[in-house]
Coordinates of C-alpha atoms in Angstrom, one line a residue:
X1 CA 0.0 0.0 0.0
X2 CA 1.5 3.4 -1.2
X3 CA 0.9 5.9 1.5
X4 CA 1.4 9.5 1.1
X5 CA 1.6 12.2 4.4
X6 CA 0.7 15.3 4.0
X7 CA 2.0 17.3 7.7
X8 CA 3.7 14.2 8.2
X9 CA 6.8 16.0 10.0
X10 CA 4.7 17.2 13.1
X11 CA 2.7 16.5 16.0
X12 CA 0.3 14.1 14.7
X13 CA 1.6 13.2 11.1
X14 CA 5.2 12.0 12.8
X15 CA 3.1 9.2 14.8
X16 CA 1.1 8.4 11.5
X17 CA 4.1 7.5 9.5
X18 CA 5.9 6.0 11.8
X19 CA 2.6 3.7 12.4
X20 CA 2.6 3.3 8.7
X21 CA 5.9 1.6 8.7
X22 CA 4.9 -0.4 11.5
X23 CA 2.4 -1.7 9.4
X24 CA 4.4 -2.5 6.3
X25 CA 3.4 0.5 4.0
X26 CA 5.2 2.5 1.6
X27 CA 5.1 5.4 2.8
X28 CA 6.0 9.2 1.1
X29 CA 6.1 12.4 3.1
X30 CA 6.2 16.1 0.8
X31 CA 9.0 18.8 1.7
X32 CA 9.1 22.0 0.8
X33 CA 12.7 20.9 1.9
X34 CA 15.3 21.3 -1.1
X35 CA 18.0 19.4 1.2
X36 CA 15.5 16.5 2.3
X37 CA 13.9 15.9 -0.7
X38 CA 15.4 12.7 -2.3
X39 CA 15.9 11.6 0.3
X40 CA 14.7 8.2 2.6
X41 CA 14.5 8.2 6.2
X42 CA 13.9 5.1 8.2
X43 CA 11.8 3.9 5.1
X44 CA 10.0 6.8 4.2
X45 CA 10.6 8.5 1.1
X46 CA 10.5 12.4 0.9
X47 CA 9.4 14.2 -2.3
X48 CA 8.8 17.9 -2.8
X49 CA 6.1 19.3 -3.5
X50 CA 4.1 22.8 -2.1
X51 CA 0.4 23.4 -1.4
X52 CA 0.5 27.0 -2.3
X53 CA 1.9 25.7 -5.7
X54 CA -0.3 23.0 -7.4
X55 CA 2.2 22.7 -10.2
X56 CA 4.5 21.0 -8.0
X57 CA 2.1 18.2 -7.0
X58 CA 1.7 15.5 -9.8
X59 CA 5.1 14.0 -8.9
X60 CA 4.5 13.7 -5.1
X61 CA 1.1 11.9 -6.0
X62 CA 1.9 9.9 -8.6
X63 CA 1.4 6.1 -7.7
X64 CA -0.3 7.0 -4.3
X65 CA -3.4 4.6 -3.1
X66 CA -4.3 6.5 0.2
X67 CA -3.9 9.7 1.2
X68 CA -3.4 11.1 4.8
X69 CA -4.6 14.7 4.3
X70 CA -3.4 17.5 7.3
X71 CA -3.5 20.9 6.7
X72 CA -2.1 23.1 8.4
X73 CA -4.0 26.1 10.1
X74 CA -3.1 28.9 7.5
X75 CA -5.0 32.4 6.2
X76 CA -5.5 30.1 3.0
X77 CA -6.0 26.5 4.4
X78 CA -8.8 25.6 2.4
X79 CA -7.4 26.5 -0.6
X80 CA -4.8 24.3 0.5
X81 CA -6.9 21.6 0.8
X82 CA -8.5 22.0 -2.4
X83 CA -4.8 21.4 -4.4
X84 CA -4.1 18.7 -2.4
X85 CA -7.9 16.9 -4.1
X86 CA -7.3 18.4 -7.3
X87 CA -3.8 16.0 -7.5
X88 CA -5.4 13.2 -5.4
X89 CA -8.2 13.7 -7.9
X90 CA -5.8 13.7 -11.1
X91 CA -3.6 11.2 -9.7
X92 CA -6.5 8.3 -9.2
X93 CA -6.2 8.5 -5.3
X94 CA -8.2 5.5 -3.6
X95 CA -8.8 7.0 -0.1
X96 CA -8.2 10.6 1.5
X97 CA -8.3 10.3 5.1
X98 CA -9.1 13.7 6.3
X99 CA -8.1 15.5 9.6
X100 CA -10.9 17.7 10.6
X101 CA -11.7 18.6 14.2
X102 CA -13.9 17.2 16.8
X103 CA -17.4 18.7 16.3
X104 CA -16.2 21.2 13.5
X105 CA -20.1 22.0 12.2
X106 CA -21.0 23.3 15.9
X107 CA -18.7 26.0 15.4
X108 CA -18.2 27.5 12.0
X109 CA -17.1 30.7 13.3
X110 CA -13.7 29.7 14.0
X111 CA -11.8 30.2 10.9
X112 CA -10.0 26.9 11.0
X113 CA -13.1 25.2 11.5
X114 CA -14.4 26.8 8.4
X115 CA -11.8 25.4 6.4
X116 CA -12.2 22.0 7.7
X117 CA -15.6 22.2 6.9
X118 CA -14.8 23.2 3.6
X119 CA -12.3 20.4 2.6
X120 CA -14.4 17.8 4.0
X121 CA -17.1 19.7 0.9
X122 CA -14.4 19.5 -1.6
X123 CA -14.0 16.0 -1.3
X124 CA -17.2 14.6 -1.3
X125 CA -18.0 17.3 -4.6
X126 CA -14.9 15.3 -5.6
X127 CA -16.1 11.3 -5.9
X128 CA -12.8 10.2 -4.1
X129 CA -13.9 7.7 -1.2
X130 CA -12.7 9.3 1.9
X131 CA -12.5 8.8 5.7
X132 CA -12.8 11.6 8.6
X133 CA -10.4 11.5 11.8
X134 CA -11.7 14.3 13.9
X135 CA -9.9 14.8 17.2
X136 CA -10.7 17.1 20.1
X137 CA -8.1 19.2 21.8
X138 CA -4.5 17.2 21.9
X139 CA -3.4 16.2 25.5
X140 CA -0.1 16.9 23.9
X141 CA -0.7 20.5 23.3
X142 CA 0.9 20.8 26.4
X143 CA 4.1 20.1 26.1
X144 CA 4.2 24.4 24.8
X145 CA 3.2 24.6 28.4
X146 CA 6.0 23.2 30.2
X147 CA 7.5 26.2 31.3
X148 CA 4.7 28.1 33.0
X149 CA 3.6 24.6 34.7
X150 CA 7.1 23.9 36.0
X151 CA 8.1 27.3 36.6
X152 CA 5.1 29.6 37.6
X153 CA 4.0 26.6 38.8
X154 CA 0.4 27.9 36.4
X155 CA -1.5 26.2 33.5
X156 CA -2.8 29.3 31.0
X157 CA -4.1 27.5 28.4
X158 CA -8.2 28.7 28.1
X159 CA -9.5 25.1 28.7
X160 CA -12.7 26.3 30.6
X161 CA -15.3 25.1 33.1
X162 CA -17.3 23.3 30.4
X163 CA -14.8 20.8 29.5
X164 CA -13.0 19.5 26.9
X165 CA -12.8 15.4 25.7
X166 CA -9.3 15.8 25.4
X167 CA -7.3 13.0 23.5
X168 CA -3.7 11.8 23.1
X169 CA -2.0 12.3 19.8
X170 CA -1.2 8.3 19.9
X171 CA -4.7 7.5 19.6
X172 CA -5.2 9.7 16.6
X173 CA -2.0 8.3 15.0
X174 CA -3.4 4.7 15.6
X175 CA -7.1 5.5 14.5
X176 CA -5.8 7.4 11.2
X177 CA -4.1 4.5 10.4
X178 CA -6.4 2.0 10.6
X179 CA -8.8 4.3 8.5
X180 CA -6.1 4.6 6.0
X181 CA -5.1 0.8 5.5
X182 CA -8.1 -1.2 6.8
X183 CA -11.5 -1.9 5.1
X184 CA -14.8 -0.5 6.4
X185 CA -14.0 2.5 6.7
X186 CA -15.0 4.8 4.3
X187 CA -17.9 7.9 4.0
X188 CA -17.5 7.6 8.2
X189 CA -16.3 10.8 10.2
X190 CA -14.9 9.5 13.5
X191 CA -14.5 11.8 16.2
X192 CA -11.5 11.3 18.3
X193 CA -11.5 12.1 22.1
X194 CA -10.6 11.2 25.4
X195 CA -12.6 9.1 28.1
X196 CA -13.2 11.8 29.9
X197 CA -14.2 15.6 30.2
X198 CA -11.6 17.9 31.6
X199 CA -11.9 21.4 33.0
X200 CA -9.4 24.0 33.0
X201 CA -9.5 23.0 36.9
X202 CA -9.1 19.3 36.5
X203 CA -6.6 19.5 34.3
X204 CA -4.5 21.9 36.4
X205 CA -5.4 19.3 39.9
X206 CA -4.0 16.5 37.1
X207 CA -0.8 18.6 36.6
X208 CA -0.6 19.2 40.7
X209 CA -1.0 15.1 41.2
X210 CA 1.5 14.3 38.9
X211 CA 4.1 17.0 40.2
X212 CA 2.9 16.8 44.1
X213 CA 2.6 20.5 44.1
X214 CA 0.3 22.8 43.5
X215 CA -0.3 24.0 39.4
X216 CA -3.0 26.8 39.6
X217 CA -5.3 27.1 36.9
X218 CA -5.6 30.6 35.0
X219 CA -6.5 30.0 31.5
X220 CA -10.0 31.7 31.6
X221 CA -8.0 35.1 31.0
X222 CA -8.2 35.3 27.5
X223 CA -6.7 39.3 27.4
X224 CA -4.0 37.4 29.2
X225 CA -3.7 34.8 27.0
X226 CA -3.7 36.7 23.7
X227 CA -1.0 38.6 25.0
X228 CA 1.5 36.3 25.7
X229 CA 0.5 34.3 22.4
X230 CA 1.1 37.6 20.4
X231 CA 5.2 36.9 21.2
X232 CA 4.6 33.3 20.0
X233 CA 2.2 33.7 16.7
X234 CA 1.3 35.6 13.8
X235 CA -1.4 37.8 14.3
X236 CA -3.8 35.9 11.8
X237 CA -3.4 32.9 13.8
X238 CA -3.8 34.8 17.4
X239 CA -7.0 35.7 16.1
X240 CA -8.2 32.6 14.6
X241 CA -7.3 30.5 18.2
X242 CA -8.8 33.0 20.6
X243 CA -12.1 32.4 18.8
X244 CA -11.3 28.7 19.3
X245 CA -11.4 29.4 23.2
X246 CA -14.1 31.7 23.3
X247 CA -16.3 28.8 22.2
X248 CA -14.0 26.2 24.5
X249 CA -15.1 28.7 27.3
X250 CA -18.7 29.1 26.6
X251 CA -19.9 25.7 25.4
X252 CA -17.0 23.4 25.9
X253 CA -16.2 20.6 23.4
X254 CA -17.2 17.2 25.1
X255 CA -17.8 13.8 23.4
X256 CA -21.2 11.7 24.2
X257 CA -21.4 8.2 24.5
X258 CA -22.2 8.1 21.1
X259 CA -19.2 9.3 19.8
X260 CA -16.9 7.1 22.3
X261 CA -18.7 3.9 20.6
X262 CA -18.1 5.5 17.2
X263 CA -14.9 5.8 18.1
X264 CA -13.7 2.3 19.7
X265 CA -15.1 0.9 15.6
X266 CA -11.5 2.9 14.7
X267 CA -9.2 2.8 17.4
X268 CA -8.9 -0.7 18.5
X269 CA -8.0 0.1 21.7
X270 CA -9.4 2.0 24.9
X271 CA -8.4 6.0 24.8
X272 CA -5.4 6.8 26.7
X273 CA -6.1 8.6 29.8
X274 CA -5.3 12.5 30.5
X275 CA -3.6 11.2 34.1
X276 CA -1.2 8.8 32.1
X277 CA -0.1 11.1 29.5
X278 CA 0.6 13.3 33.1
X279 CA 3.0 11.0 34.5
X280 CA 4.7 10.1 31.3
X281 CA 5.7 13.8 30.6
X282 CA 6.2 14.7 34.3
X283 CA 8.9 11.4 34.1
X284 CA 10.2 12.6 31.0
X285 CA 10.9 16.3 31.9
X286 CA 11.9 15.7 35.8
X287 CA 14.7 12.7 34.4
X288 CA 18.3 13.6 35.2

């Protein structure tokens, strides 16, 4: 099975492809990258190829049987998307597995939502069989965080008193690939979550367990917030994500039962817990 990543360098796409290889696929990663491209790297191939220039495409697609789509959040994401099916489209792509968010039509209003949205559109306009991954808020989104937990002894991030199904980037790697190699699969959007809700208070009393002191939670300060995020992102962006927490913070983004049942027919497994991710990365940044 040819394989091709797109975003398969970061957070989540790393854990797909090296889940691919696990599994015995071939599997392709695009570069913008004039020194990687050529290249292979513990069995996966690197081509380059650019979003923003659909020229550049035919040659990363070429011979591809599934496609692991993952945009980036960018001003122009869905047009992004929309090159990325146009090749799949041109190319003869069997499956596009498509990372979208957890409950993206409750919130259109968040730019990166929209686009989601939008993609998801383009490929069903576009007849290629396709599967939806669409994960809540990533446990690992903390690791940015590591600094005010350990040394303010804080956690900022505008997680609210509604709650969030959060979910562990593991589980999305092993759900997206089972919905890229394995049959019965496609026209389904899975959402991906956590087997619990979490508040910006639990999560900060998870953080205090785990560290046996006491991590205060602050995160419903979203002047506070966009201030220190201006140092850290683009101003587009800031935008964009503080509408993300203004919804976190007035309607939360929690799973129902019905979603964790959708989601065990993908994952194969039970979703890692919020309290074990904890203690892995309190182990990991306390060692030595």
């Amino acid at each position: 099975m040819n394989v091709l990543c797109l975003g398969g360098t970061g957070t989540v796409g790393s854990q797909v492809v090296a889940r691919l290889v696990e599994r015995g696929a071939s599997v392709r990663c695009m570069t913008r990258s004039e020194e990687v491209a050529g290249s292979t790297v513990d069995g996966v191939s690197y081509v380059k190829g650019d979003l923003e220039d659909p020229a550049s495409l035919g040659p990363v697609f070429g011979g591809i049987d599934r496609l692991h789509l993952l945009t980036p959040v960018h001003p122009n994401e869905a047009a992004l998307g929309a090159a990325a099916i146009d090749a799949a489209q041109n190319t003869g792509v069997g499956r596009i597995v498509l990372h979208s968010v957890h409950r993206v039509d409750d919130a259109p209003q968040i730019p990166h939502f929209a686009s989601k949205i939008r993609i998801l559109e383009a490929i069903e306009t576009s007849g290629i069989p396709w599967v939806t991954v669409e994960p809540n808020n990533y446990y690992q989104n903390d690791y940015w965080l590591k600094d005010p937990i350990l040394q303010m002894g804080i956690y900022p991030s505008p997680v609210g008193s509604v709650g969030l199904s959060r979910v562990d980037v593991r589980d999305i790697a092993d759900a997206t690939v089972n919905a890229l190699l394995d049959e019965g699969h496609e026209g389904v959007r899975y959402p991906l979550v956590g087997p619990e809700v979490l508040t910006g208070e639990d999560t900060a009393a998870a953080w205090s367990r785990g560290l046996g002191r006491e991590i205060h939670y602050v995160g419903d300060d979203l002047d506070a917030w966009e201030e220190a995020a201006r140092g850290m992102m683009p101003e587009w962006m800031v935008e964009d994500v503080r509408i993300m927490f203004e919804h976190f913070l007035a309607r939360g983004l929690t799973a129902t039962d019905e979603d964790l049942a959708l989601q065990d027919r993908v994952l194969g497994h039970p979703p890692r817990r919020f309290e074990d991710f904890v203690a892995e990365t309190v182990a990991m940044w306390t060692e030595g």
